[in-house]
Coordinates of C-alpha atoms and ligand atoms in Angstrom, one line a residue:
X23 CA 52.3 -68.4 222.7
X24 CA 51.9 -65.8 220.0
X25 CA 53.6 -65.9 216.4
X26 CA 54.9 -62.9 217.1
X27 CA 56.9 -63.8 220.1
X28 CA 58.4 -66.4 218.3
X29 CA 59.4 -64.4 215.3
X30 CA 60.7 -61.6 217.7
X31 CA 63.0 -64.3 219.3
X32 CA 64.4 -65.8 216.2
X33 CA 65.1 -62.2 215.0
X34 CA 67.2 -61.8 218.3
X35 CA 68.8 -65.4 217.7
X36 CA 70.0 -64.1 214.5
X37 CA 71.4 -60.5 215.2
X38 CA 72.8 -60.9 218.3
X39 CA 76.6 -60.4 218.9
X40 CA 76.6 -61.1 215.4
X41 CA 78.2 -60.4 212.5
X42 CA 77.1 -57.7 209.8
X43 CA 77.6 -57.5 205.9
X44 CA 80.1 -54.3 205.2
X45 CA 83.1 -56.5 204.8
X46 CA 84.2 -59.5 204.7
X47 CA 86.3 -61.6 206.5
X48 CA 88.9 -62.7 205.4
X49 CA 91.7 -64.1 207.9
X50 CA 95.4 -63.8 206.7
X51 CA 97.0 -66.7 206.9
X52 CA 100.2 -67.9 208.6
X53 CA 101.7 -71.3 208.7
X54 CA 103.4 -72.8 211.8
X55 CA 105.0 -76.0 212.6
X56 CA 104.0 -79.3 214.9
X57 CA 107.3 -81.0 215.8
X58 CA 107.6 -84.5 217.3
X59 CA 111.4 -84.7 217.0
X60 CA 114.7 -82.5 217.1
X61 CA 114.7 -81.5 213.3
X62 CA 111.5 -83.8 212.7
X63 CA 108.2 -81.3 212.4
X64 CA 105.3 -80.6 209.6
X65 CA 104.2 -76.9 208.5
X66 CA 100.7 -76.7 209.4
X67 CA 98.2 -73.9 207.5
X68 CA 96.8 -71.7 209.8
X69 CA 95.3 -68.6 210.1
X70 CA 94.7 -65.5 212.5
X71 CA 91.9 -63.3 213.7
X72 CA 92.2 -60.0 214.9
X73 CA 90.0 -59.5 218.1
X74 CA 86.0 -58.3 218.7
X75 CA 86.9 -55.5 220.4
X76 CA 89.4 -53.4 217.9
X77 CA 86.2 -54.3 215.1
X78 CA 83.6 -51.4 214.1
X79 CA 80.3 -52.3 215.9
X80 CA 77.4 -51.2 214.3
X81 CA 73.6 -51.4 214.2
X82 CA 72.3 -54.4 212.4
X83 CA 71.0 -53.6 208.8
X84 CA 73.2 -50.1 208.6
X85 CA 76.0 -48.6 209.4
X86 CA 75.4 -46.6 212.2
X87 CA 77.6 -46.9 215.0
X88 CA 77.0 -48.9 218.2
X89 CA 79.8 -47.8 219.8
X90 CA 82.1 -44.8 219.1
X91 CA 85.5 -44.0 220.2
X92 CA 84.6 -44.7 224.1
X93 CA 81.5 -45.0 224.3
X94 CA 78.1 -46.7 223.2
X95 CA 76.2 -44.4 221.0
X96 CA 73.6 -46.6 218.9
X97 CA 71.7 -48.3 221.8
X98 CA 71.5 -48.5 225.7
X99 CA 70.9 -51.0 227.3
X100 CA 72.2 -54.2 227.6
X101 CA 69.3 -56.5 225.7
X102 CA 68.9 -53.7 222.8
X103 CA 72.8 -53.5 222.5
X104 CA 73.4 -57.4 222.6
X105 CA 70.2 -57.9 220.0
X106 CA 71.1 -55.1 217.5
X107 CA 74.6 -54.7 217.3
X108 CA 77.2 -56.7 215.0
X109 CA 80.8 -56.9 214.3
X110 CA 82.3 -55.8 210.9
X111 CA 84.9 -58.0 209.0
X112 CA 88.3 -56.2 209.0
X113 CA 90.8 -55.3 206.3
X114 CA 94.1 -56.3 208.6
X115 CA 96.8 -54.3 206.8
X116 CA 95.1 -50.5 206.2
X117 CA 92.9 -50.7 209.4
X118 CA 95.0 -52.1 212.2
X119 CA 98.6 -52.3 210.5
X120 CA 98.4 -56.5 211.0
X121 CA 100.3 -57.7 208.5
X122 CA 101.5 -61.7 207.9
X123 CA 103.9 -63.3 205.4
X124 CA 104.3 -67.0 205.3
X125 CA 105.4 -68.5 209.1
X126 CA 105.5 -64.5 210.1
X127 CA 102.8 -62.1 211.8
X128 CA 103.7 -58.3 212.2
X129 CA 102.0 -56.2 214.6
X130 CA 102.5 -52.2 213.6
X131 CA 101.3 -50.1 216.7
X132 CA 99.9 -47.1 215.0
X133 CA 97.8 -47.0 212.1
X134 CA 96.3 -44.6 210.8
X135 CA 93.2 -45.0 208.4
X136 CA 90.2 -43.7 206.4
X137 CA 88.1 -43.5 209.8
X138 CA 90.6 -42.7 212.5
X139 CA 93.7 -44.1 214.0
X140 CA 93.9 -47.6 215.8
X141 CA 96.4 -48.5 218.7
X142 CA 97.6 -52.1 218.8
X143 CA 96.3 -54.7 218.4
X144 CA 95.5 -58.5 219.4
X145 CA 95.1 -61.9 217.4
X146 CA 94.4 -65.0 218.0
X147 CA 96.0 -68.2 215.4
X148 CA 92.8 -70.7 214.1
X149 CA 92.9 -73.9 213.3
X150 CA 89.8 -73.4 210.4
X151 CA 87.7 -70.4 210.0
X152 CA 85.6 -70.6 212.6
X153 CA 87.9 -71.8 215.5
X154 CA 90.3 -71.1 217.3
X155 CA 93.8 -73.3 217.2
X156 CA 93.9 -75.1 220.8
X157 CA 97.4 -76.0 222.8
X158 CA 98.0 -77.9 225.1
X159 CA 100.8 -77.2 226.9
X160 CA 101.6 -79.7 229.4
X161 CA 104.6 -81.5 228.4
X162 CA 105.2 -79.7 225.4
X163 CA 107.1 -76.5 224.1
X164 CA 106.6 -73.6 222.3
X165 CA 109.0 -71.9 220.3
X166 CA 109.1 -68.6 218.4
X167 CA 111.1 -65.7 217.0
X168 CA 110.8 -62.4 217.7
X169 CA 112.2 -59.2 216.3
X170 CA 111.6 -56.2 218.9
X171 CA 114.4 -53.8 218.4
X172 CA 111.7 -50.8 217.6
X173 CA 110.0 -51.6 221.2
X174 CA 111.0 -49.0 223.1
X175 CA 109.8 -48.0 226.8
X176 CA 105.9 -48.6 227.5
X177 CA 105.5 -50.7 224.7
X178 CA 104.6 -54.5 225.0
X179 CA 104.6 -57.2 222.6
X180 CA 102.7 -59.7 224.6
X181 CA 102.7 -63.6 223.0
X182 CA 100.4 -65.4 225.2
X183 CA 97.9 -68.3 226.3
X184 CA 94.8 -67.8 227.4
X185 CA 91.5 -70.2 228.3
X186 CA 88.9 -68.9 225.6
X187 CA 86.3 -71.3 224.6
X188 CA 87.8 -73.0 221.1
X189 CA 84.7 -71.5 219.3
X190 CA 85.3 -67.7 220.6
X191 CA 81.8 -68.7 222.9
X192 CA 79.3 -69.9 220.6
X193 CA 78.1 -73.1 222.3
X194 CA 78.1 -71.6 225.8
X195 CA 76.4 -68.4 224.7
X196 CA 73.8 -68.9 222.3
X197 CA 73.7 -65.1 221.8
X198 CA 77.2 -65.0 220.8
X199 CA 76.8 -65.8 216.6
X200 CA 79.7 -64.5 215.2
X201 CA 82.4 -66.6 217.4
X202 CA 85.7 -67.1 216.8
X203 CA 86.0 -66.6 212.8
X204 CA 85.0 -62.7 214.7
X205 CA 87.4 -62.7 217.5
X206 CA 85.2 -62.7 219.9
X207 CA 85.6 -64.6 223.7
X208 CA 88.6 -62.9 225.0
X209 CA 89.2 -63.4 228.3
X210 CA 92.3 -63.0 230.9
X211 CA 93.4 -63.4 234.6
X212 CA 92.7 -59.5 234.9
X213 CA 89.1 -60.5 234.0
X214 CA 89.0 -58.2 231.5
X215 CA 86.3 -55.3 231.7
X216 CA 87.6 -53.0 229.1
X217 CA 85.8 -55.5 226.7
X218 CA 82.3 -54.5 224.5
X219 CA 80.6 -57.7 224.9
X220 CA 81.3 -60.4 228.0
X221 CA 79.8 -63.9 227.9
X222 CA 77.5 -63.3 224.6
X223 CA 76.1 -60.0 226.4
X224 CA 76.9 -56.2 225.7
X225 CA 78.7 -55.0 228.3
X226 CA 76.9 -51.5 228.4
X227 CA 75.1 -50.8 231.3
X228 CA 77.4 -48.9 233.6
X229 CA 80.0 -48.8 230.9
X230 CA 82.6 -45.8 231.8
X231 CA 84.7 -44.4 229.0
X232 CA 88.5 -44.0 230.1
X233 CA 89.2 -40.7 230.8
X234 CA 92.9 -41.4 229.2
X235 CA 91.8 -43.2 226.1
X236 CA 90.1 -42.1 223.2
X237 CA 89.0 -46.0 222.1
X238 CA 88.5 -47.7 225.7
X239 CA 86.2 -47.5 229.1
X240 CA 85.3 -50.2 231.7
X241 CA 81.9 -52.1 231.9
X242 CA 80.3 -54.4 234.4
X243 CA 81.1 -57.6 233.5
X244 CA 85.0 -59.4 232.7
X245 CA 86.4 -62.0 231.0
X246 CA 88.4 -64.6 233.5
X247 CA 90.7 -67.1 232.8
X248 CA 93.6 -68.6 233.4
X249 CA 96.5 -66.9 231.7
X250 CA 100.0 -68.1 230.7
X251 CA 102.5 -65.3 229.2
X252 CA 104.7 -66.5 227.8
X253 CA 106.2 -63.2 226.4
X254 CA 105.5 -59.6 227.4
X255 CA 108.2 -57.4 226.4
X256 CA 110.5 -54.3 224.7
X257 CA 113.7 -53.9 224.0
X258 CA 114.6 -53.1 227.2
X259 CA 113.0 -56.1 229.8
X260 CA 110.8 -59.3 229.3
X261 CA 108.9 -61.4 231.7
X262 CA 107.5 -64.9 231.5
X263 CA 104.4 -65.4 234.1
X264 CA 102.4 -67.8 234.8
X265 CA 98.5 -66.8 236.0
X266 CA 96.2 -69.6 237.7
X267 CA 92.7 -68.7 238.5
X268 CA 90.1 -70.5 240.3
X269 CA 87.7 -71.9 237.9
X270 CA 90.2 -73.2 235.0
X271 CA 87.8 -72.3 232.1
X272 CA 86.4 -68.8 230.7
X273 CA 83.7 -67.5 233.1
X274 CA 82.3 -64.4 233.6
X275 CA 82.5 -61.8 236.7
X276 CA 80.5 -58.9 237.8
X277 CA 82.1 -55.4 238.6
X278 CA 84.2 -54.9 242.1
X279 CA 84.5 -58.9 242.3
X280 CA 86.3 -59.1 239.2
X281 CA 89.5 -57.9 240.8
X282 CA 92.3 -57.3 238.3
X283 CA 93.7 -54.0 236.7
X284 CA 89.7 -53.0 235.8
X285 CA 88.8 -52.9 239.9
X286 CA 89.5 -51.2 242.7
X287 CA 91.2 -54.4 244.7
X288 CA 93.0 -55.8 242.1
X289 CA 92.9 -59.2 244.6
X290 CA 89.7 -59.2 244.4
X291 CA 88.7 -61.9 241.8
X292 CA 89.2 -65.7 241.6
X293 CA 92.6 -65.3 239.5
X294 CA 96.3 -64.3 240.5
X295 CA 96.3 -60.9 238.2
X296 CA 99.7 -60.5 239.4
X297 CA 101.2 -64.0 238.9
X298 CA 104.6 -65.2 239.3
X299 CA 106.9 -63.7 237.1
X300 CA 110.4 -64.1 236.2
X301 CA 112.0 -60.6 234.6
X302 CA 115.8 -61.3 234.6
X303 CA 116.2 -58.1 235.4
X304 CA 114.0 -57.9 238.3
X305 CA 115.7 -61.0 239.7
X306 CA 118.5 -58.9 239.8
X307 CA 120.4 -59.8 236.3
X308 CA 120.6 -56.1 234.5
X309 CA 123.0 -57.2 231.7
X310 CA 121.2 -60.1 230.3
X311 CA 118.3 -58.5 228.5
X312 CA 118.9 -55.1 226.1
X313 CA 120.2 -54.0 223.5
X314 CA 123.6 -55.3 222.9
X315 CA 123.4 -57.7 226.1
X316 CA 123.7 -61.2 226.6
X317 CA 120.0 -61.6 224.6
X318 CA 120.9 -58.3 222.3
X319 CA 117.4 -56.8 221.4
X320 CA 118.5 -55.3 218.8
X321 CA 118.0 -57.7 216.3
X322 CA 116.1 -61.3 215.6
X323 CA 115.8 -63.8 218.8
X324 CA 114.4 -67.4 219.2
X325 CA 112.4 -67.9 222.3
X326 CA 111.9 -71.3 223.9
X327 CA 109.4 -71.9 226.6
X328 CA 109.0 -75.8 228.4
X329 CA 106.4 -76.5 230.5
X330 CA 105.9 -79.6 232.7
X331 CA 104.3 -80.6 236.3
X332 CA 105.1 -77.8 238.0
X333 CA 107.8 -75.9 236.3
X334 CA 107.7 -73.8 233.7
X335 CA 111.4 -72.7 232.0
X336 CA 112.4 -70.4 229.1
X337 CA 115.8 -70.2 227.4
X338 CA 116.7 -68.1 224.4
X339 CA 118.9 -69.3 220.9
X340 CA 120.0 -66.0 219.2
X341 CA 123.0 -66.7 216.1
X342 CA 123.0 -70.1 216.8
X343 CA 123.6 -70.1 220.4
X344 CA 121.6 -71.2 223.4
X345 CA 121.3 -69.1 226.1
X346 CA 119.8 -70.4 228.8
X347 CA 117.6 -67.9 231.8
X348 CA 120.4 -66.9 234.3
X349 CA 119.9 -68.0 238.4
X350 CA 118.4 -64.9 239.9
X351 CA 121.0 -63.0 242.5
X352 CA 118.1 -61.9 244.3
X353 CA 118.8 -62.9 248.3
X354 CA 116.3 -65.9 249.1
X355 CA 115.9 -66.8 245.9
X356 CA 117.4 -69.2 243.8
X357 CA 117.3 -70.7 240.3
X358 CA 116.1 -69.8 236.6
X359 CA 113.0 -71.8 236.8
X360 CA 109.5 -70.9 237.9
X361 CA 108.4 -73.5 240.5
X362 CA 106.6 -73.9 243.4
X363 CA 109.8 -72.8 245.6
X364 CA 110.9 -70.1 243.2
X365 CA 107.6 -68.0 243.3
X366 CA 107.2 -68.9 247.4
X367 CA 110.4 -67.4 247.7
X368 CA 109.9 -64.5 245.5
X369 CA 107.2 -63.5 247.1
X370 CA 108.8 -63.9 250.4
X371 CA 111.3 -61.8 249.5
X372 CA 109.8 -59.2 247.7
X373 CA 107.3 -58.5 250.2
X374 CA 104.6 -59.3 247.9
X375 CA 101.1 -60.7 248.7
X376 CA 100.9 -64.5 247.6
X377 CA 98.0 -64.5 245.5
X378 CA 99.0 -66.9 243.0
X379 CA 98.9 -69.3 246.2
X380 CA 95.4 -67.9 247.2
X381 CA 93.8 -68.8 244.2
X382 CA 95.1 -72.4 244.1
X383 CA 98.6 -72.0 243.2
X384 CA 100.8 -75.0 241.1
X385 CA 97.8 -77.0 241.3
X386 CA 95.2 -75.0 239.7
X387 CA 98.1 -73.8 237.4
X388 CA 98.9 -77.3 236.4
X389 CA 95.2 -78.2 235.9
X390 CA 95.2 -75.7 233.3
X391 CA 98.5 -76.7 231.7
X392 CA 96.7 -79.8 231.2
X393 CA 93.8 -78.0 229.4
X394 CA 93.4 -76.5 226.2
X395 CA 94.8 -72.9 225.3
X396 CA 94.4 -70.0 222.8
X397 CA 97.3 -68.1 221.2
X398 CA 97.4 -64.8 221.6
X399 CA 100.0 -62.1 219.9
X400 CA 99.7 -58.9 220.4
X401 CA 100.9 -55.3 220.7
X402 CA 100.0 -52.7 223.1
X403 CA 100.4 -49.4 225.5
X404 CA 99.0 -49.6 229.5
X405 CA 97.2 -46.6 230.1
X406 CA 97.0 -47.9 233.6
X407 CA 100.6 -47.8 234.5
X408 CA 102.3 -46.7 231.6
X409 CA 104.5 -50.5 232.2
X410 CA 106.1 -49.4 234.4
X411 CA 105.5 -53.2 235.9
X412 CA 107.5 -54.3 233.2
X413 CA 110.0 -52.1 232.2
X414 CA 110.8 -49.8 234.9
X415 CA 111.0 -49.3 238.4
X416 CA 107.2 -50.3 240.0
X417 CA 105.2 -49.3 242.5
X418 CA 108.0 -45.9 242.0
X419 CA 107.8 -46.1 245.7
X420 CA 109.8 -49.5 245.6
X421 CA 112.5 -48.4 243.0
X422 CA 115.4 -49.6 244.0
X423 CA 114.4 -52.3 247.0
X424 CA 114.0 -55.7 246.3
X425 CA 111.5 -56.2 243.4
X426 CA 111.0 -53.0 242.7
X427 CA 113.4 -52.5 239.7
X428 CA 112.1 -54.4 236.6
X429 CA 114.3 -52.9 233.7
X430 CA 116.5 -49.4 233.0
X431 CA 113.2 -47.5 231.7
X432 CA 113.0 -44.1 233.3
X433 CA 110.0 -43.5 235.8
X434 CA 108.5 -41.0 233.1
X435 CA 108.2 -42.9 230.3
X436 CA 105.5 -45.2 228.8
X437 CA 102.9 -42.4 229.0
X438 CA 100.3 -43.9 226.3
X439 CA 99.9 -40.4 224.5
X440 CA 104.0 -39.9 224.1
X441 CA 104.8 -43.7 223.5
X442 CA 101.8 -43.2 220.4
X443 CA 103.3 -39.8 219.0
X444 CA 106.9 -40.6 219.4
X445 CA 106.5 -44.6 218.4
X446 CA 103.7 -45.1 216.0
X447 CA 105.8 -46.8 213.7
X448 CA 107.0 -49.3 216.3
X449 CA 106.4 -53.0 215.0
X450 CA 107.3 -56.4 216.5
X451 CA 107.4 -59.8 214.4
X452 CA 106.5 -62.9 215.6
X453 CA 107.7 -65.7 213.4
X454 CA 108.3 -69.7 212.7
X455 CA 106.0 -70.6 215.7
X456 CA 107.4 -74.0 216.8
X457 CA 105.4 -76.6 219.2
X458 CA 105.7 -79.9 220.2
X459 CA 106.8 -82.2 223.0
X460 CA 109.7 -81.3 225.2
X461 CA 113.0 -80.6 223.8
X462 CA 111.4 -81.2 219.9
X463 CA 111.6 -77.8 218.3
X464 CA 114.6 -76.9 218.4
X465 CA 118.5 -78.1 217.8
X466 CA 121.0 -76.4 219.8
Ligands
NAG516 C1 122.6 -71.8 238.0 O1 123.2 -72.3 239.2 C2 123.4 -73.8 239.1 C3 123.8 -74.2 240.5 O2 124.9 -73.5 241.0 C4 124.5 -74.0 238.0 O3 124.7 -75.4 237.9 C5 123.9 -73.5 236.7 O4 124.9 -73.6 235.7 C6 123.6 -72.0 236.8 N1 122.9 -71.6 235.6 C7 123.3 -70.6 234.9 C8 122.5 -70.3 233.7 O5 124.2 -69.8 235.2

């Protein structure tokens, strides 16, 4: 073996998915608390990271671009790209409008900066610099407030779980260097394929820009994972849904396989992309969520989510008052709790396929309850189907049959380019993140 081989090799060790020299990174902080006992929990120091994705990616040893806008610029294919390009550090508040103070993180949706304009936005909460803060949900709770009043239509402000490795994919990549102090390791039951790099590799060959977004296109490979959403929501409608996949760990597809909202067959994949999820609205309760309903969006809520064998369940506290998820008063299905029978019967009677049964159902779901999770909080438009899944009435054939309605947002909305003219200022603000065992974090 040659000297030069080797040096070559240590070069691409060292550069690869890596992280350049432009900025540095400095995470803001945000404290949270770990509760054993009604009243009884300690404030714990962490930290977040803004995702790989939303970071400049540039050509080692200069700033000129990898990737630009929607597409890769600086290099081709997938070895070049993977060896030469790194991730910059990120100032959170000018670029990307991500903001935290104290137990509070605030997400502002437009920003616009020295070198363009950024849309949303996603971070993860660390436990140190360089990993990622791991959950376990199983038995526990997790508790937060949320202030959502300037969510209007098409917007969603998503606090979530997801199976990313703990160290963003360092061990299990050996390309990946920059890890989770970088955001990188994303993954999601849609197998994500909007992302630049997938399992320590650039994800460039056969990358297609978007042909309705200026910053994102689709590449070959995803990022699956089980997925547990706790929160996607407006003003107008929520949802809590749980996502099993297959393999209960981050792993990596390839192109039509993947399945998901990147694919043609979205049941394609090994995970439920659809999952079973409980909108009040949906389940036929259209005066509990909204402003000035029973939970009144228009100003600060708590937000309590149990998990156990089995069963997930979320109930509200807003002024002092619990309020728990109302029984659906959707025919065939009963309940405020997502269970095995709740989501058999809700697809039953919504005519939907059963895919979170397909791909293993409650006990590949509570396999990964039992695992280890990654918070996620987040901010962001669908330039697939402008929400309409969440906030509206979806597939618009369905509107008004069972399932179809999911809150009062008119068909039109949640276009990606009006919801970013008419509400760049939007901003939600996820605060005093609560977690412990069952029934610890809060007293009501
Ligand atoms: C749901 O229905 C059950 C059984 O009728 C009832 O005991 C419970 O109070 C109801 N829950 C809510 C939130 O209305």
């Amino acid at each position: 073996m040659s000297r030069k081989l080797a040096f070559a090799s240590l070069l691409a060790a060292a550069a690869a998915q890596g992280a350049g020299n432009q900025q540095t990174e400095t995470h803001p902080k945000m404290t949270w608390k770990r509760c054993s006992a009604p009243g009884s929990c300690t404030t714990v120091n962490g930290e977040v990271v803004i995702d790989a994705n939303w970071r400049w990616l540039h050509l080692d040893g200069g700033t000129d671009n990898c990737y630009d806008g929607n597409e890769w610029t600086g290099c081709s294919s997938e070895s070049e790209c993977t060896s030469s390009c790194v991730l910059e550090g990120a100032d959170y508040t000018k670029t990307y409008g991500a903001k935290t103070s104290g137990d509070a993180l605030s997400l502002q949706f437009v920003t616009k900066h020295e070198y363009g304009t950024n849309i949303g936005s996603r971070l993860y909460l660390m436990a140190s610099q360089s990993k990622y803060q791991m959950f376990t949900l199983m038995g526990n709770e997790f508790t937060f407030d949320v202030e959502l009043s300037t969510l209007d239509c098409g917007l969603n402000g998503a606090l979530y779980f997801v199976m990313m490795d703990a160290d963003g994919g360092t061990s299990r990549y050996s390309s990946n260097t920059a890890g989770a102090k970088y955001g990188t390791g994303y993954c999601d039951a849609q197998c994500a394929r909007d992302l630049k790099f997938v399992g320590g590799k650039a994800n460039v060959e056969g990358w297609k820009p978007s042909d309705n977004d200026a910053n994102a296109g689709v590449g070959p490979m995803g990022g699956c994972c089980p997925e547990m959403d706790v929160w996607e929501s407006n003003s107008h409608s929520s949802a809590v849904t749980p996502h099993p996949c297959e393999t209960v760990e981050y792993h990596v597809c390839e192109t039509t396989n993947c399945g998901g909202t990147y694919s043609d067959d979205r049941f394609a994949g090994g995970c439920d992309a659809n999952g079973c999820d409980f909108n009040p609205y949906r389940m036929g309760v259209q005066d509990f969520y909204g402003a000035g309903k029973t939970v009144d969006t228009s100003k600060e809520f708590t937000v309590v989510t149990q998990f156990s064998e089995g069963l997930i369940y979320q109930f509200f506290v807003q002024d002092g008052v619990k309020i728990d998820m109302p029984n659906t008063t959707v025919q065939g299905v009963e309940g405020n709790k997502i269970n095995e029978e709740f989501c058999k019967n809700q697809f039953a009677a919504f005519d939907d396929r059963d895919r979170f049964n397909e791909v293993g159902g409650w006990s590949k779901m509570n396999e990964a309850l039992r695992g280890e999770w990654v918070l996620v909080m987040s901010l962001w438009d669908d330039h697939y189907a402008n929400m309409l899944w969440l906030d509206s009435s979806y597939p618009p054939e369905k509107a008004s049959q069972p399932g179809g309605d999911r809150g009062d947002c008119p068909q039109d909305s949640g276009v990606p380019s009006d919801v970013e003219s008419q509400h760049a200022s939007a901003t939600v603000t996820y605060s005093n993140i609560r977690f412990g065992p069952i029934g610890s974090t809060v007293e009501v």
